[in-house]
mmCIF file of C-alpha atoms in Angstrom:
data_model
loop_
_atom_site.group_PDB
_atom_site.id
_atom_site.type_symbol
_atom_site.label_atom_id
_atom_site.label_comp_id
_atom_site.label_asym_id
_atom_site.label_seq_id
_atom_site.Cartn_x
_atom_site.Cartn_y
_atom_site.Cartn_z
ATOM 1 C CA UNK Z 271 -2.872 18.847 13.742
ATOM 2 C CA UNK Z 272 -4.845 21.871 12.545
ATOM 3 C CA UNK Z 273 -3.897 25.472 11.790
ATOM 4 C CA UNK Z 274 -0.201 24.902 12.389
ATOM 5 C CA UNK Z 275 2.850 26.385 10.732
ATOM 6 C CA UNK Z 276 6.600 25.936 10.733
ATOM 7 C CA UNK Z 277 8.888 28.714 9.568
ATOM 8 C CA UNK Z 278 12.117 30.469 10.395
ATOM 9 C CA UNK Z 279 14.640 27.657 10.513
ATOM 10 C CA UNK Z 280 16.017 24.659 8.687
ATOM 11 C CA UNK Z 281 14.958 21.064 9.255
ATOM 12 C CA UNK Z 282 17.820 18.541 9.063
ATOM 13 C CA UNK Z 283 17.608 14.835 9.721
ATOM 14 C CA UNK Z 284 19.276 11.646 8.566
ATOM 15 C CA UNK Z 285 15.900 10.164 7.487
ATOM 16 C CA UNK Z 286 12.285 11.375 7.457
ATOM 17 C CA UNK Z 287 12.907 15.113 7.372
ATOM 18 C CA UNK Z 288 9.672 17.094 6.989
ATOM 19 C CA UNK Z 289 9.011 20.819 7.098
ATOM 20 C CA UNK Z 290 6.195 20.381 9.644
ATOM 21 C CA UNK Z 291 6.199 16.659 10.553
ATOM 22 C CA UNK Z 292 8.734 13.953 9.727
ATOM 23 C CA UNK Z 293 6.553 10.823 9.671
ATOM 24 C CA UNK Z 294 2.753 10.884 9.694
ATOM 25 C CA UNK Z 295 0.954 7.698 10.741
ATOM 26 C CA UNK Z 296 -2.841 7.459 11.276
ATOM 27 C CA UNK Z 297 -3.111 11.218 11.653
ATOM 28 C CA UNK Z 298 -5.021 14.160 10.272
ATOM 29 C CA UNK Z 299 -3.251 17.351 9.211
ATOM 30 C CA UNK Z 300 -5.336 20.255 7.945
ATOM 31 C CA UNK Z 301 -5.005 23.964 7.245
ATOM 32 C CA UNK Z 302 -1.271 23.921 7.929
ATOM 33 C CA UNK Z 303 1.923 24.938 6.159
ATOM 34 C CA UNK Z 304 5.706 24.918 6.295
ATOM 35 C CA UNK Z 305 8.300 27.163 4.691
ATOM 36 C CA UNK Z 306 11.496 25.758 6.202
ATOM 37 C CA UNK Z 307 14.232 24.409 3.972
ATOM 38 C CA UNK Z 308 14.280 20.633 4.535
ATOM 39 C CA UNK Z 309 17.381 18.437 4.274
ATOM 40 C CA UNK Z 310 17.578 14.694 4.750
ATOM 41 C CA UNK Z 311 21.269 13.881 4.874
ATOM 42 C CA UNK Z 312 20.443 10.380 3.637
ATOM 43 C CA UNK Z 313 16.861 9.984 2.341
ATOM 44 C CA UNK Z 314 13.110 10.659 2.794
ATOM 45 C CA UNK Z 315 12.516 14.398 2.706
ATOM 46 C CA UNK Z 316 9.266 16.288 2.179
ATOM 47 C CA UNK Z 317 8.284 19.953 2.269
ATOM 48 C CA UNK Z 318 5.372 19.342 4.668
ATOM 49 C CA UNK Z 319 6.000 15.761 5.819
ATOM 50 C CA UNK Z 320 8.381 13.118 4.553
ATOM 51 C CA UNK Z 321 6.032 10.151 4.814
ATOM 52 C CA UNK Z 322 2.231 9.976 5.008
ATOM 53 C CA UNK Z 323 0.851 6.598 6.096
ATOM 54 C CA UNK Z 324 -2.861 5.868 6.665
ATOM 55 C CA UNK Z 325 -3.447 9.587 7.192
ATOM 56 C CA UNK Z 326 -5.494 12.455 5.818
ATOM 57 C CA UNK Z 327 -3.854 15.721 4.792
ATOM 58 C CA UNK Z 328 -6.030 18.549 3.490
ATOM 59 C CA UNK Z 329 -5.711 22.255 2.751
ATOM 60 C CA UNK Z 330 -1.966 22.441 3.345
ATOM 61 C CA UNK Z 331 1.044 23.821 1.523
ATOM 62 C CA UNK Z 332 4.830 23.647 1.564
ATOM 63 C CA UNK Z 333 7.112 26.427 0.344
ATOM 64 C CA UNK Z 334 10.641 25.435 1.363
ATOM 65 C CA UNK Z 335 13.356 23.829 -0.697
ATOM 66 C CA UNK Z 336 13.640 20.077 -0.197
ATOM 67 C CA UNK Z 337 16.881 18.123 -0.450
ATOM 68 C CA UNK Z 338 17.578 14.433 0.045
ATOM 69 C CA UNK Z 339 21.328 14.110 -0.249
ATOM 70 C CA UNK Z 340 21.120 10.486 -1.374
ATOM 71 C CA UNK Z 341 17.566 9.820 -2.583
ATOM 72 C CA UNK Z 342 13.791 10.126 -2.133
ATOM 73 C CA UNK Z 343 12.432 13.670 -1.898
ATOM 74 C CA UNK Z 344 9.112 15.356 -2.638
ATOM 75 C CA UNK Z 345 8.137 19.012 -2.613
ATOM 76 C CA UNK Z 346 5.117 18.190 -0.431
ATOM 77 C CA UNK Z 347 5.856 14.631 0.749
ATOM 78 C CA UNK Z 348 8.156 11.841 -0.323
ATOM 79 C CA UNK Z 349 5.650 9.018 0.006
ATOM 80 C CA UNK Z 350 1.944 8.446 0.570
ATOM 81 C CA UNK Z 351 0.865 4.928 1.517
ATOM 82 C CA UNK Z 352 -1.943 2.823 2.957
ATOM 83 C CA UNK Z 353 -5.338 4.536 3.065
ATOM 84 C CA UNK Z 354 -3.848 8.043 2.974
ATOM 85 C CA UNK Z 355 -5.380 10.934 1.068
ATOM 86 C CA UNK Z 356 -3.939 14.354 0.303
ATOM 87 C CA UNK Z 357 -6.448 16.958 -0.898
ATOM 88 C CA UNK Z 358 -6.484 20.655 -1.764
ATOM 89 C CA UNK Z 359 -2.796 21.165 -1.135
ATOM 90 C CA UNK Z 360 0.207 22.536 -2.995
ATOM 91 C CA UNK Z 361 4.000 22.697 -3.006
ATOM 92 C CA UNK Z 362 6.296 25.449 -4.240
ATOM 93 C CA UNK Z 363 9.827 24.516 -3.202
ATOM 94 C CA UNK Z 364 12.635 23.402 -5.461
ATOM 95 C CA UNK Z 365 13.433 19.701 -4.971
ATOM 96 C CA UNK Z 366 17.083 18.643 -5.258
ATOM 97 C CA UNK Z 367 19.281 15.750 -4.318
ATOM 98 C CA UNK Z 368 19.973 12.274 -5.540
ATOM 99 C CA UNK Z 369 17.551 9.961 -7.283
ATOM 100 C CA UNK Z 370 13.782 9.575 -6.878
ATOM 101 C CA UNK Z 371 12.308 13.033 -6.542
ATOM 102 C CA UNK Z 372 9.110 14.837 -7.506
ATOM 103 C CA UNK Z 373 7.780 18.374 -7.200
ATOM 104 C CA UNK Z 374 4.681 17.248 -5.238
ATOM 105 C CA UNK Z 375 4.662 13.609 -4.081
ATOM 106 C CA UNK Z 376 7.040 10.906 -5.223
ATOM 107 C CA UNK Z 377 5.629 7.389 -4.898
ATOM 108 C CA UNK Z 378 7.035 5.256 -7.663
ATOM 109 C CA UNK Z 379 10.171 3.998 -9.296
ATOM 110 C CA UNK Z 380 12.707 6.143 -11.131
ATOM 111 C CA UNK Z 381 10.422 6.631 -14.149
ATOM 112 C CA UNK Z 382 7.910 8.547 -12.021
ATOM 113 C CA UNK Z 383 10.449 11.131 -10.871
ATOM 114 C CA UNK Z 384 10.134 14.665 -12.139
ATOM 115 C CA UNK Z 385 13.378 15.793 -13.690
ATOM 116 C CA UNK Z 386 12.459 19.494 -13.787
ATOM 117 C CA UNK Z 387 12.902 20.616 -10.207
ATOM 118 C CA UNK Z 388 11.608 24.165 -10.569
ATOM 119 C CA UNK Z 389 7.970 23.302 -11.212
ATOM 120 C CA UNK Z 390 5.149 24.056 -8.819
ATOM 121 C CA UNK Z 391 2.299 21.647 -8.216
ATOM 122 C CA UNK Z 392 -1.115 21.596 -6.629
ATOM 123 C CA UNK Z 393 -3.577 18.842 -6.355
ATOM 124 C CA UNK Z 394 -5.389 16.014 -4.781
ATOM 125 C CA UNK Z 395 -3.573 12.748 -4.274
ATOM 126 C CA UNK Z 396 -5.539 9.541 -3.867
ATOM 127 C CA UNK Z 397 -3.208 7.240 -5.731
ATOM 128 C CA UNK Z 398 -2.965 9.463 -8.786
ATOM 129 C CA UNK Z 399 -0.891 12.532 -9.312
ATOM 130 C CA UNK Z 400 -0.928 16.266 -9.005
ATOM 131 C CA UNK Z 401 -1.337 18.933 -11.625
ATOM 132 C CA UNK Z 402 1.916 20.686 -12.471
ATOM 133 C CA UNK Z 403 1.333 24.412 -12.937
ATOM 134 C CA UNK Z 404 3.376 27.373 -14.051
ATOM 135 C CA UNK Z 405 4.057 30.168 -11.590
ATOM 136 C CA UNK Z 406 1.344 32.318 -13.195
ATOM 137 C CA UNK Z 407 -1.171 29.461 -12.907
ATOM 138 C CA UNK Z 408 -0.246 28.955 -9.246
ATOM 139 C CA UNK Z 409 -1.152 32.594 -8.591
ATOM 140 C CA UNK Z 410 -4.458 32.351 -10.429
ATOM 141 C CA UNK Z 411 -7.582 31.247 -8.611
ATOM 142 C CA UNK Z 412 -9.383 29.637 -11.543
ATOM 143 C CA UNK Z 413 -7.517 26.311 -11.558
ATOM 144 C CA UNK Z 414 -7.669 26.090 -7.770
ATOM 145 C CA UNK Z 415 -11.431 26.624 -7.772
ATOM 146 C CA UNK Z 416 -11.802 23.945 -10.439
ATOM 147 C CA UNK Z 417 -9.784 21.596 -8.217
ATOM 148 C CA UNK Z 418 -12.147 22.251 -5.301
ATOM 149 C CA UNK Z 419 -10.128 24.631 -3.135
ATOM 150 C CA UNK Z 420 -12.512 26.507 -0.780
ATOM 151 C CA UNK Z 421 -12.023 30.266 -1.168
ATOM 152 C CA UNK Z 422 -14.970 31.058 1.093
ATOM 153 C CA UNK Z 423 -13.849 29.543 4.414
ATOM 154 C CA UNK Z 424 -10.342 28.089 3.992
ATOM 155 C CA UNK Z 425 -8.144 29.830 1.400
ATOM 156 C CA UNK Z 426 -7.508 33.521 0.772
ATOM 157 C CA UNK Z 427 -7.039 34.562 -2.853
ATOM 158 C CA UNK Z 428 -4.387 37.274 -3.069
ATOM 159 C CA UNK Z 429 -4.062 38.747 -6.547
ATOM 160 C CA UNK Z 430 -0.622 38.136 -8.049
ATOM 161 C CA UNK Z 431 0.563 36.043 -5.081
ATOM 162 C CA UNK Z 432 0.336 32.440 -3.946
ATOM 163 C CA UNK Z 433 -2.887 31.565 -2.122
ATOM 164 C CA UNK Z 434 -2.676 31.484 1.673
ATOM 165 C CA UNK Z 435 -4.755 29.929 4.399
ATOM 166 C CA UNK Z 436 -7.382 32.326 5.684
ATOM 167 C CA UNK Z 437 -6.589 31.705 9.383
ATOM 168 C CA UNK Z 438 -3.001 32.837 8.843
ATOM 169 C CA UNK Z 439 -3.534 35.981 6.797
ATOM 170 C CA UNK Z 440 -1.885 38.655 8.973
ATOM 171 C CA UNK Z 441 -3.808 41.580 7.583
ATOM 172 C CA UNK Z 442 -7.253 39.982 7.417
ATOM 173 C CA UNK Z 443 -8.798 42.870 9.348
ATOM 174 C CA UNK Z 444 -7.347 45.469 6.963
ATOM 175 C CA UNK Z 445 -8.686 43.949 3.739
ATOM 176 C CA UNK Z 446 -11.923 42.549 2.494
ATOM 177 C CA UNK Z 447 -11.028 39.037 1.323
ATOM 178 C CA UNK Z 448 -14.553 38.123 0.355
ATOM 179 C CA UNK Z 449 -14.480 36.197 -2.850
ATOM 180 C CA UNK Z 450 -16.588 36.440 -5.967
ATOM 181 C CA UNK Z 451 -15.873 33.706 -8.526
ATOM 182 C CA UNK Z 452 -15.079 34.880 -12.067
ATOM 183 C CA UNK Z 453 -17.978 34.970 -14.509
ATOM 184 C CA UNK Z 454 -18.388 31.831 -16.581
ATOM 185 C CA UNK Z 455 -17.082 31.980 -20.113
ATOM 186 C CA UNK Z 456 -20.084 32.500 -22.399
ATOM 187 C CA UNK Z 457 -18.535 30.291 -25.086
ATOM 188 C CA UNK Z 458 -17.810 27.457 -23.007
#
């Protein structure tokens, strides 16, 4: 699944509710996004996909609110398992609901859950975690460049806004989105 988006509605399911895909198994998702509010009336909800199993997800983002009425919700995905990898992706939505939730990907017991639901996160997930950023940091390109996000071919930096995928920038013909990285700090 490449260069796909889901917007303009609400996703509701008993289990495995995802903004773009509910359950991902041995798949590749790239350069895609979802902004739908997601509600699992029981459990397993994720802003992009609820569950990622033996799959690769890269250069994606989720913006919608995520709610699991009983338990298990993640701003980007609830769970990542098997040989799965998530790279160069971010989540913005508020995560609410019962127990076991995280702003990016929830994969552990109750101690791993993020209790502050209004945080934003970006990152690479290969069994570790994501970097939690403030809203100002999410709109800055420096941390995204450091994390390996490609602002030449994949992402569009938009000053003062969240970064978008280049293929989906509506006004790409009206603006020059060429990117020049900031100068290195002389001190360090």
